[in-house]
Short mmCIF file of C-alpha atoms and ligand atoms in Angstrom, two decimals:
data_model
loop_
_atom_site.label_atom_id
_atom_site.label_comp_id
_atom_site.label_asym_id
_atom_site.label_seq_id
_atom_site.Cartn_x
_atom_site.Cartn_y
_atom_site.Cartn_z
CA MET A 274 70.56 32.34 -2.67
CA GLU A 275 72.49 35.77 -3.13
CA LYS A 276 71.51 38.57 -2.10
CA LEU A 277 69.88 40.50 -5.09
CA THR A 278 70.29 43.39 -6.45
CA TYR A 279 67.77 46.57 -7.54
CA ALA A 280 67.14 48.97 -10.92
CA GLU A 281 68.93 52.16 -10.82
CA PRO A 282 65.84 54.72 -10.04
CA GLU A 283 66.88 56.67 -13.29
CA ILE A 284 67.62 53.70 -15.10
CA ILE A 285 63.74 52.87 -14.73
CA LEU A 286 62.43 56.13 -15.17
CA GLY A 287 63.54 55.91 -19.16
CA THR A 288 61.51 53.12 -19.30
CA ILE A 289 58.19 54.40 -17.64
CA LYS A 290 55.90 55.89 -21.17
CA ASN A 291 53.03 56.16 -19.07
CA THR A 292 52.94 59.96 -17.96
CA GLU A 293 51.11 59.52 -14.54
CA LEU A 294 53.16 56.80 -13.97
CA LYS A 295 56.49 58.11 -14.57
CA GLN A 296 55.04 61.41 -11.90
CA ILE A 297 54.16 59.03 -9.49
CA ALA A 298 57.39 56.43 -9.97
CA GLU A 299 59.58 59.86 -9.55
CA LYS A 300 57.76 60.54 -6.48
CA VAL A 301 58.41 57.07 -4.61
CA PHE A 302 62.00 57.03 -5.48
CA ASN A 303 62.20 60.81 -4.00
CA LEU A 304 60.12 58.94 -0.58
CA GLN A 305 57.85 61.79 -0.77
CA ARG A 306 54.48 60.80 -0.21
CA ILE A 307 51.46 60.00 -2.76
CA SER A 308 47.88 61.12 -3.01
CA PHE A 309 44.48 59.52 -3.11
CA GLU A 310 44.57 60.51 -6.64
CA GLU A 311 47.62 59.47 -7.58
CA CYS A 312 47.27 55.62 -5.30
CA LEU A 313 43.72 55.07 -7.73
CA THR A 314 45.83 55.53 -10.22
CA LEU A 315 47.99 52.61 -10.07
CA TYR A 316 45.27 50.48 -9.20
CA LYS A 317 43.29 51.08 -12.25
CA GLN A 318 46.75 51.62 -14.70
CA ALA A 319 50.23 49.80 -13.15
CA ASP A 320 51.37 46.96 -13.62
CA LEU A 321 52.70 44.61 -12.07
CA ALA A 322 56.29 44.90 -12.73
CA TYR A 323 56.47 48.75 -12.39
CA LEU A 324 54.86 48.19 -9.16
CA GLY A 325 56.82 45.63 -7.79
CA VAL A 326 59.70 47.54 -8.79
CA LEU A 327 58.52 50.89 -6.58
CA ALA A 328 56.96 48.91 -4.00
CA ASN A 329 61.00 46.91 -3.44
CA PHE A 330 62.27 50.39 -3.63
CA LEU A 331 60.49 51.42 -0.22
CA LYS A 332 60.90 47.71 1.05
CA GLN A 333 64.53 47.80 0.89
CA LYS A 334 64.09 51.78 2.17
CA LYS A 335 62.62 50.38 4.98
CA THR A 336 63.65 47.55 5.96
CA GLY A 337 66.41 46.32 3.82
CA ASN A 338 66.51 42.51 2.85
CA TYR A 339 65.20 41.98 5.71
CA VAL A 340 62.10 40.24 6.46
CA TYR A 341 60.58 38.84 9.78
CA PHE A 342 57.97 36.78 11.77
CA ASN A 343 57.23 35.14 15.50
CA HIS A 344 56.43 31.82 17.05
CA ASN A 345 52.90 32.42 17.96
CA PHE A 346 49.44 30.71 17.63
CA HIS A 347 45.94 31.18 18.12
CA VAL A 348 42.78 30.68 20.26
CA GLU A 349 39.20 31.08 18.96
CA PRO A 350 37.66 30.83 22.37
CA THR A 351 34.83 30.45 20.15
CA ASN A 352 32.50 30.41 16.52
CA VAL A 353 29.45 31.06 17.25
CA CYS A 354 28.71 34.63 16.52
CA VAL A 355 25.69 37.03 16.84
CA TYR A 356 26.41 38.70 13.93
CA THR A 357 26.77 37.54 10.66
CA CYS A 358 28.94 38.73 8.17
CA SER A 359 28.35 37.36 5.04
CA PHE A 360 32.20 36.93 4.31
CA CYS A 361 32.71 34.78 7.32
CA SER A 362 32.75 30.69 6.16
CA TYR A 363 33.92 30.32 10.62
CA SER A 364 31.13 31.57 12.17
CA ARG A 365 27.21 29.60 13.40
CA LEU A 366 24.74 31.36 14.48
CA ILE A 367 24.29 30.77 18.37
CA LYS A 368 21.28 29.19 17.68
CA HIS A 369 23.17 26.95 15.87
CA ARG A 370 25.52 27.25 19.28
CA ASP A 371 25.70 23.06 19.28
CA GLN A 372 27.64 22.76 16.10
CA GLY A 373 30.46 24.92 17.80
CA TRP A 374 32.26 25.58 19.94
CA GLU A 375 32.33 28.17 23.20
CA LEU A 376 35.45 27.01 25.16
CA SER A 377 35.95 28.40 29.17
CA VAL A 378 38.64 30.20 30.70
CA GLU A 379 40.04 26.13 31.89
CA GLU A 380 40.04 25.65 28.39
CA ILE A 381 41.75 27.51 27.03
CA LEU A 382 43.95 27.87 29.54
CA ASN A 383 45.15 24.52 28.66
CA ILE A 384 45.17 25.17 25.76
CA ILE A 385 47.87 28.11 27.15
CA LYS A 386 49.42 25.05 28.93
CA LYS A 387 50.19 22.80 25.77
CA TYR A 388 53.00 25.21 24.80
CA ASP A 389 55.07 24.72 28.39
CA GLY A 390 58.21 24.59 27.11
CA GLN A 391 58.06 25.99 23.62
CA ALA A 392 59.56 29.53 22.56
CA VAL A 393 56.67 30.82 21.47
CA THR A 394 56.19 34.82 22.58
CA GLU A 395 53.26 35.19 21.27
CA VAL A 396 49.24 34.18 21.46
CA HIS A 397 46.88 35.40 19.29
CA ILE A 398 43.28 35.26 20.73
CA THR A 399 40.25 36.16 19.11
CA GLY A 400 36.62 34.77 17.31
CA GLY A 401 32.47 35.10 17.31
CA VAL A 402 31.11 37.41 19.28
CA VAL A 403 28.92 35.78 23.06
CA PRO A 404 27.21 37.06 25.93
CA LYS A 405 28.69 34.91 28.12
CA GLN A 406 31.70 35.87 27.24
CA ASP A 407 31.97 39.09 28.42
CA LEU A 408 34.70 42.21 29.70
CA GLU A 409 34.65 39.96 33.83
CA PHE A 410 35.52 36.47 31.02
CA TYR A 411 37.94 37.92 29.00
CA LYS A 412 40.16 39.84 32.13
CA GLU A 413 39.49 36.14 34.12
CA LEU A 414 41.82 34.94 30.70
CA PHE A 415 44.17 37.90 30.39
CA VAL A 416 44.93 36.89 34.18
CA ALA A 417 44.58 34.23 33.86
CA ILE A 418 47.92 33.84 31.05
CA LYS A 419 50.04 36.29 32.37
CA LYS A 420 50.01 34.05 35.79
CA HIS A 421 50.36 31.12 34.36
CA ARG A 422 53.79 32.77 31.55
CA PRO A 423 54.65 36.31 32.28
CA GLU A 424 56.13 36.65 29.11
CA LEU A 425 53.50 35.90 26.64
CA HIS A 426 52.13 37.83 24.84
CA ILE A 427 48.69 38.33 24.53
CA LYS A 428 47.86 39.70 21.13
CA ALA A 429 44.19 39.70 21.71
CA LEU A 430 40.73 40.87 20.51
CA THR A 431 39.17 43.22 18.01
CA PRO A 432 37.25 46.52 18.00
CA VAL A 433 34.09 43.92 17.18
CA GLU A 434 34.59 42.15 20.29
CA PHE A 435 35.26 45.26 22.64
CA HIS A 436 32.37 47.27 21.18
CA TYR A 437 30.20 44.76 22.27
CA ILE A 438 31.46 43.64 25.48
CA PHE A 439 32.43 47.12 26.78
CA LYS A 440 28.18 48.02 25.80
CA LYS A 441 27.31 45.66 28.00
CA ALA A 442 29.59 46.30 30.83
CA LYS A 443 28.65 49.98 29.93
CA VAL A 444 32.01 50.98 30.50
CA SER A 445 33.18 53.66 27.70
CA TYR A 446 35.77 52.35 25.25
CA HIS A 447 38.48 53.86 27.11
CA GLU A 448 37.99 52.21 30.86
CA GLY A 449 36.79 49.31 29.35
CA LEU A 450 40.72 49.12 28.05
CA LYS A 451 42.74 50.30 30.51
CA ILE A 452 40.53 47.14 32.56
CA LEU A 453 41.67 44.59 30.08
CA LYS A 454 45.48 46.37 29.86
CA GLU A 455 45.60 46.33 33.63
CA ALA A 456 44.14 42.45 33.35
CA GLY A 457 47.44 41.81 30.62
CA LEU A 458 46.46 42.80 27.45
CA ASP A 459 49.80 43.26 25.50
CA SER A 460 47.99 44.99 22.07
CA LEU A 461 45.86 43.75 19.53
CA PRO A 462 45.18 42.26 16.28
CA GLY A 463 44.46 43.98 13.35
CA GLY A 464 40.79 42.10 12.80
CA GLY A 465 37.38 43.77 12.23
CA ALA A 466 38.16 46.65 10.19
CA GLU A 467 37.16 44.65 6.83
CA ILE A 468 36.22 47.94 4.73
CA PHE A 469 35.38 50.99 6.85
CA ASP A 470 32.93 52.26 3.07
CA LYS A 471 29.66 52.41 5.27
CA GLY A 472 27.70 51.11 1.95
CA ILE A 473 29.88 48.70 1.07
CA ARG A 474 30.57 47.62 5.70
CA ASP A 475 26.36 48.07 6.01
CA GLN A 476 26.52 44.89 3.26
CA ILE A 477 29.53 41.92 3.94
CA ALA A 478 29.50 42.70 8.14
CA GLY A 479 25.80 44.75 8.79
CA GLY A 480 25.06 45.07 12.84
CA LYS A 481 28.84 44.97 14.36
CA CYS A 482 30.89 48.32 15.01
CA THR A 483 31.00 50.94 12.26
CA SER A 484 34.15 52.20 11.02
CA GLU A 485 34.03 55.14 13.11
CA GLU A 486 34.27 52.75 15.98
CA TRP A 487 37.10 50.76 14.74
CA LEU A 488 39.27 53.71 14.18
CA GLU A 489 37.58 55.38 17.72
CA LEU A 490 38.69 52.47 19.71
CA HIS A 491 42.55 51.72 17.59
CA LYS A 492 43.30 55.05 18.49
CA ILE A 493 42.56 54.97 22.47
CA TRP A 494 44.65 52.33 22.61
CA HIS A 495 47.25 54.16 20.28
CA THR A 496 47.12 56.98 23.68
CA MET A 497 47.45 54.42 26.11
CA ARG A 498 50.53 54.12 24.21
CA ASN A 499 49.54 50.67 23.11
CA PHE A 500 50.29 49.10 19.67
CA SER A 501 48.04 47.59 17.36
CA ASN A 502 47.80 46.44 13.68
CA ALA A 503 44.99 46.97 11.09
CA THR A 504 43.63 44.87 7.83
CA MET A 505 41.75 45.14 4.99
CA LEU A 506 39.43 42.63 4.11
CA TYR A 507 40.36 43.05 0.43
CA GLY A 508 38.64 40.78 -3.29
CA HIS A 509 34.80 41.14 -2.75
CA ILE A 510 31.84 43.78 -3.83
CA GLU A 511 34.14 46.07 -2.96
CA THR A 512 36.30 49.19 -5.78
CA PHE A 513 39.71 50.29 -6.14
CA GLU A 514 37.82 53.65 -4.46
CA HIS A 515 37.06 51.44 -1.53
CA ARG A 516 39.87 50.47 -0.72
CA VAL A 517 42.25 53.77 -1.69
CA ASP A 518 39.42 54.95 1.36
CA HIS A 519 40.20 52.65 3.73
CA MET A 520 44.28 53.22 3.23
CA ASN A 521 43.90 56.94 3.47
CA ARG A 522 41.60 56.38 6.94
CA LEU A 523 43.94 54.68 8.55
CA ARG A 524 47.44 56.45 6.85
CA LEU A 525 46.12 59.84 8.75
CA LEU A 526 45.68 57.95 12.51
CA GLN A 527 48.79 56.82 12.17
CA ASP A 528 49.42 60.41 10.73
CA GLU A 529 48.12 60.93 13.92
CA THR A 530 49.17 58.02 17.43
CA LYS A 531 51.92 56.46 15.24
CA GLY A 532 50.28 53.23 17.38
CA PHE A 533 49.80 50.79 13.79
CA ASN A 534 53.09 48.44 14.10
CA ALA A 535 51.23 46.55 10.17
CA PHE A 536 49.44 46.94 8.18
CA ILE A 537 47.64 42.66 7.14
CA PRO A 538 46.14 42.80 3.30
CA LEU A 539 43.58 39.80 3.61
CA LYS A 540 42.52 38.47 0.68
CA PHE A 541 39.00 37.07 0.56
CA ARG A 542 38.49 34.14 0.11
CA ASN A 543 35.17 32.42 -0.97
CA LYS A 544 34.23 28.89 0.37
CA GLU A 545 31.69 27.92 2.29
CA ASN A 546 29.91 31.49 2.76
CA GLN A 547 26.84 33.70 2.19
CA MET A 548 29.76 35.42 -0.77
CA ALA A 549 30.14 31.87 -2.55
CA HIS A 550 28.74 33.35 -6.58
CA VAL A 551 32.06 36.29 -5.66
CA PRO A 552 35.08 35.09 -7.18
CA GLU A 553 38.14 35.38 -5.95
CA VAL A 554 40.48 37.68 -7.26
CA SER A 555 43.66 35.95 -9.04
CA VAL A 556 46.97 36.22 -7.38
CA ILE A 557 47.92 38.69 -9.73
CA GLU A 558 45.81 41.59 -7.68
CA ASP A 559 46.61 40.01 -4.47
CA LEU A 560 50.95 41.28 -5.40
CA ARG A 561 49.13 44.67 -7.11
CA ASN A 562 47.21 45.38 -3.79
CA TYR A 563 50.34 44.23 -1.12
CA ALA A 564 52.90 46.99 -3.92
CA ILE A 565 50.21 49.17 -3.85
CA ALA A 566 50.02 48.85 -0.30
CA ARG A 567 53.03 49.10 0.44
CA ILE A 568 53.38 52.47 -1.60
CA PHE A 569 50.54 54.24 -0.43
CA LEU A 570 51.59 53.64 3.82
CA ASP A 571 54.57 55.39 3.57
CA ASN A 572 54.01 56.15 7.69
CA PHE A 573 53.70 52.38 8.61
CA ASN A 574 56.93 49.77 8.94
CA HIS A 575 55.45 46.87 8.12
CA ILE A 576 52.85 45.04 5.92
CA LYS A 577 52.12 41.48 6.39
CA SER A 578 51.10 38.89 3.99
CA TYR A 579 49.63 35.92 5.98
CA TRP A 580 51.06 33.20 4.60
CA ALA A 581 47.67 30.80 6.68
CA MET A 582 45.20 33.04 4.27
CA ILE A 583 46.76 33.51 1.08
CA GLY A 584 49.29 30.04 0.92
CA ARG A 585 52.87 30.36 1.35
CA ASN A 586 53.82 30.36 -2.28
CA THR A 587 51.92 34.09 -2.17
CA ALA A 588 53.29 35.29 0.60
CA GLN A 589 56.69 33.63 -0.66
CA LEU A 590 56.05 35.79 -3.86
CA SER A 591 54.81 39.45 -2.21
CA LEU A 592 58.32 39.68 -0.43
CA ASN A 593 58.88 41.09 -3.59
CA PHE A 594 56.04 42.80 -3.57
CA GLY A 595 56.47 45.04 -0.55
CA ALA A 596 55.82 42.68 2.03
CA ASP A 597 58.20 42.52 4.34
CA ASP A 598 56.43 39.45 6.98
CA LEU A 599 55.60 37.28 7.38
CA ASP A 600 52.90 36.12 10.67
CA GLY A 601 53.60 33.29 12.51
CA THR A 602 54.64 29.78 13.18
CA ILE A 603 50.17 28.94 14.32
CA ASP A 604 50.74 25.28 14.34
CA ASP A 605 47.34 24.72 13.27
CA THR A 606 45.35 27.14 15.77
CA THR A 607 43.29 29.00 13.50
CA LYS A 608 39.93 27.96 11.74
CA ILE A 609 39.33 30.54 10.34
CA TYR A 610 41.16 30.19 7.30
CA SER A 611 41.04 26.57 6.41
CA MET A 612 37.12 26.49 6.93
CA ALA A 613 37.25 29.92 4.35
CA GLY A 614 38.90 27.97 1.30
CA SER A 615 42.62 29.26 1.85
CA GLU A 616 45.30 26.45 -0.01
CA GLU A 617 46.25 25.70 3.94
CA GLN A 618 44.15 23.33 5.06
CA SER A 619 46.68 22.74 8.38
CA PRO A 620 47.95 26.46 8.86
CA LYS A 621 51.44 24.93 10.64
CA LEU A 622 55.34 25.98 9.48
CA THR A 623 58.43 25.34 11.75
CA THR A 624 61.16 27.89 12.15
CA GLN A 625 63.40 25.74 9.48
CA GLN A 626 60.55 26.02 6.83
CA LEU A 627 59.89 30.13 7.17
CA VAL A 628 63.32 30.63 7.25
CA ASP A 629 63.38 28.48 4.65
CA LEU A 630 60.29 30.81 2.74
CA ILE A 631 62.28 33.38 3.23
CA LYS A 632 66.11 32.34 2.18
CA GLY A 633 64.39 30.61 -0.36
CA VAL A 634 63.34 34.84 -2.35
CA GLY A 635 66.91 35.61 -1.09
CA LYS A 636 65.73 38.07 2.06
CA ILE A 637 67.27 37.83 5.64
CA PRO A 638 64.61 35.83 8.48
CA VAL A 639 64.44 37.67 11.55
CA GLU A 640 62.58 35.60 14.06
CA ARG A 641 60.57 39.15 16.25
CA ASP A 642 58.30 39.63 19.30
CA THR A 643 55.40 41.26 18.72
CA LEU A 644 56.11 45.37 19.09
CA TYR A 645 58.99 43.53 16.27
CA ASN A 646 61.92 43.78 18.61
CA SER A 647 64.55 40.76 16.97
CA VAL A 648 64.66 37.34 18.53
CA LYS A 649 66.75 36.03 16.28
CA THR A 650 68.78 36.70 12.50
CA PHE A 651 68.77 33.92 10.98
O1 V47 B 231 38.54 40.21 10.86
C1 V47 B 231 37.28 36.58 7.64
C2 V47 B 231 39.12 37.95 8.71
C3 V47 B 231 39.89 38.39 9.88
C4 V47 B 231 36.83 35.86 6.03
O2 V47 B 231 47.33 41.75 13.68
C5 V47 B 231 38.39 35.96 6.13
O3 V47 B 231 48.78 40.18 13.22
C6 V47 B 231 39.36 36.34 4.00
O4 V47 B 231 42.22 40.17 11.78
N1 V47 B 231 37.55 35.52 3.34
C7 V47 B 231 40.25 38.07 11.32
N2 V47 B 231 38.81 37.32 5.25
C8 V47 B 231 42.29 37.65 11.25
C9 V47 B 231 42.97 39.04 11.16
C10 V47 B 231 44.71 38.68 11.30
C11 V47 B 231 44.78 37.82 10.33
C12 V47 B 231 45.80 37.82 10.92
C13 V47 B 231 47.17 38.57 11.29
C14 V47 B 231 46.10 39.92 12.24
C15 V47 B 231 47.05 40.85 12.92
C16 V47 B 231 45.59 40.15 11.68
O5 V47 B 231 39.77 37.86 9.46
C17 V47 B 231 38.56 39.17 10.19
C18 V47 B 231 38.46 38.73 8.64
O6 V47 B 231 38.45 40.75 7.73
N3 V47 B 231 37.64 36.99 7.96
N4 V47 B 231 36.50 35.83 7.00
C19 V47 B 231 36.70 35.36 4.66
N5 V47 B 231 35.85 34.32 4.19
FE1 SF4 B 232 31.34 37.23 13.84
FE2 SF4 B 232 33.65 37.85 13.76
FE3 SF4 B 232 31.95 35.80 11.65
FE4 SF4 B 232 31.43 39.28 11.95
S1 SF4 B 232 33.65 38.17 10.67
S2 SF4 B 232 30.17 36.88 11.77
S3 SF4 B 232 31.86 39.18 13.89
S4 SF4 B 232 32.74 35.90 13.86
#
């Protein structure tokens, strides 16, 4: 596909009749930050075409025509969990642990060894929370992975897991993170954020770490000169205000630390969980949400569209609505989304398939490492 051209801001501005939306568009074209209220106006009033133009403009300014992906695989050490988040299709209660899995360090290492000789650069480790998989377990695991394959980037665990295992080990967040960093932890994925509003969080993810704890843990990790991602679970019982509040808290922390690499909107999928009665939002709403995230989060370099959750077709579309990253090859190693009803029941893409998806919408594929250093431009 030929390189796409984009309409000039002056021409676009001339076509916007709504005064509020016109003022917001002027701000965006002048690279000015939009406010909480303006973001809410976008959610409530802006159509997809308008949002696409603004998000594309900003995406081009940030990362040009490039779209990133990596060579990764997941390890889910357990799907047994002490928590009972009502959106989770994946976890099994401790009393039903016979229906789940709890891997040992050795079993996980055997999974890692299956990738020997393959060009993977990252292992993404996260799952349920069980007493057995404690601080010592993860310390031993990270040391063993680094001993076997020192260059493999370990992106692992979320504040949900850290909060539980550090409390059990009676160490502070700082001490716990230091121990795991020394063991080999390289960066943190964005999970466990869900939605920061306390009322909604209590209803869908009660009992696990609070929003303040989630943010505090990432802040400490950043101040130790490390990077992480951030997610937002959207499209369930939250309102637009809750989405803006969530992104606003992330934007404020990013102003302070600059430690987030990517923001990853995660669409609520409703198969076989306690929220199966809550309908999923439309693809239009998914694309609007990507675009609004790109516009509001001016201090985030990357917006990731997680194809395993949203499906490869919507992920491809999202590249014209502000997203500039597709996550990775995954190699059918995560169950979180297939169990929740994603159209990707065996999430696995070859490099060529990812490259074709990206080139198919006129963008330039770049294989990156976890920290967005370029490995190869296609
Ligand atoms: O925290 C669980 C979400 C997250 C459902 O950092 C669900 O690169 C929708 O955080 N419907 C874990 N979402 C996955 C995650 C992630 C994924 C890809 C890349 C990165 C990264 C991080 O999955 C959980 C939760 O918010 N989740 N169940 C569901 N039914
Ligand atoms: Fe446990 Fe995570 Fe599922 Fe919540 S989302 S029940 S913390 S595995």
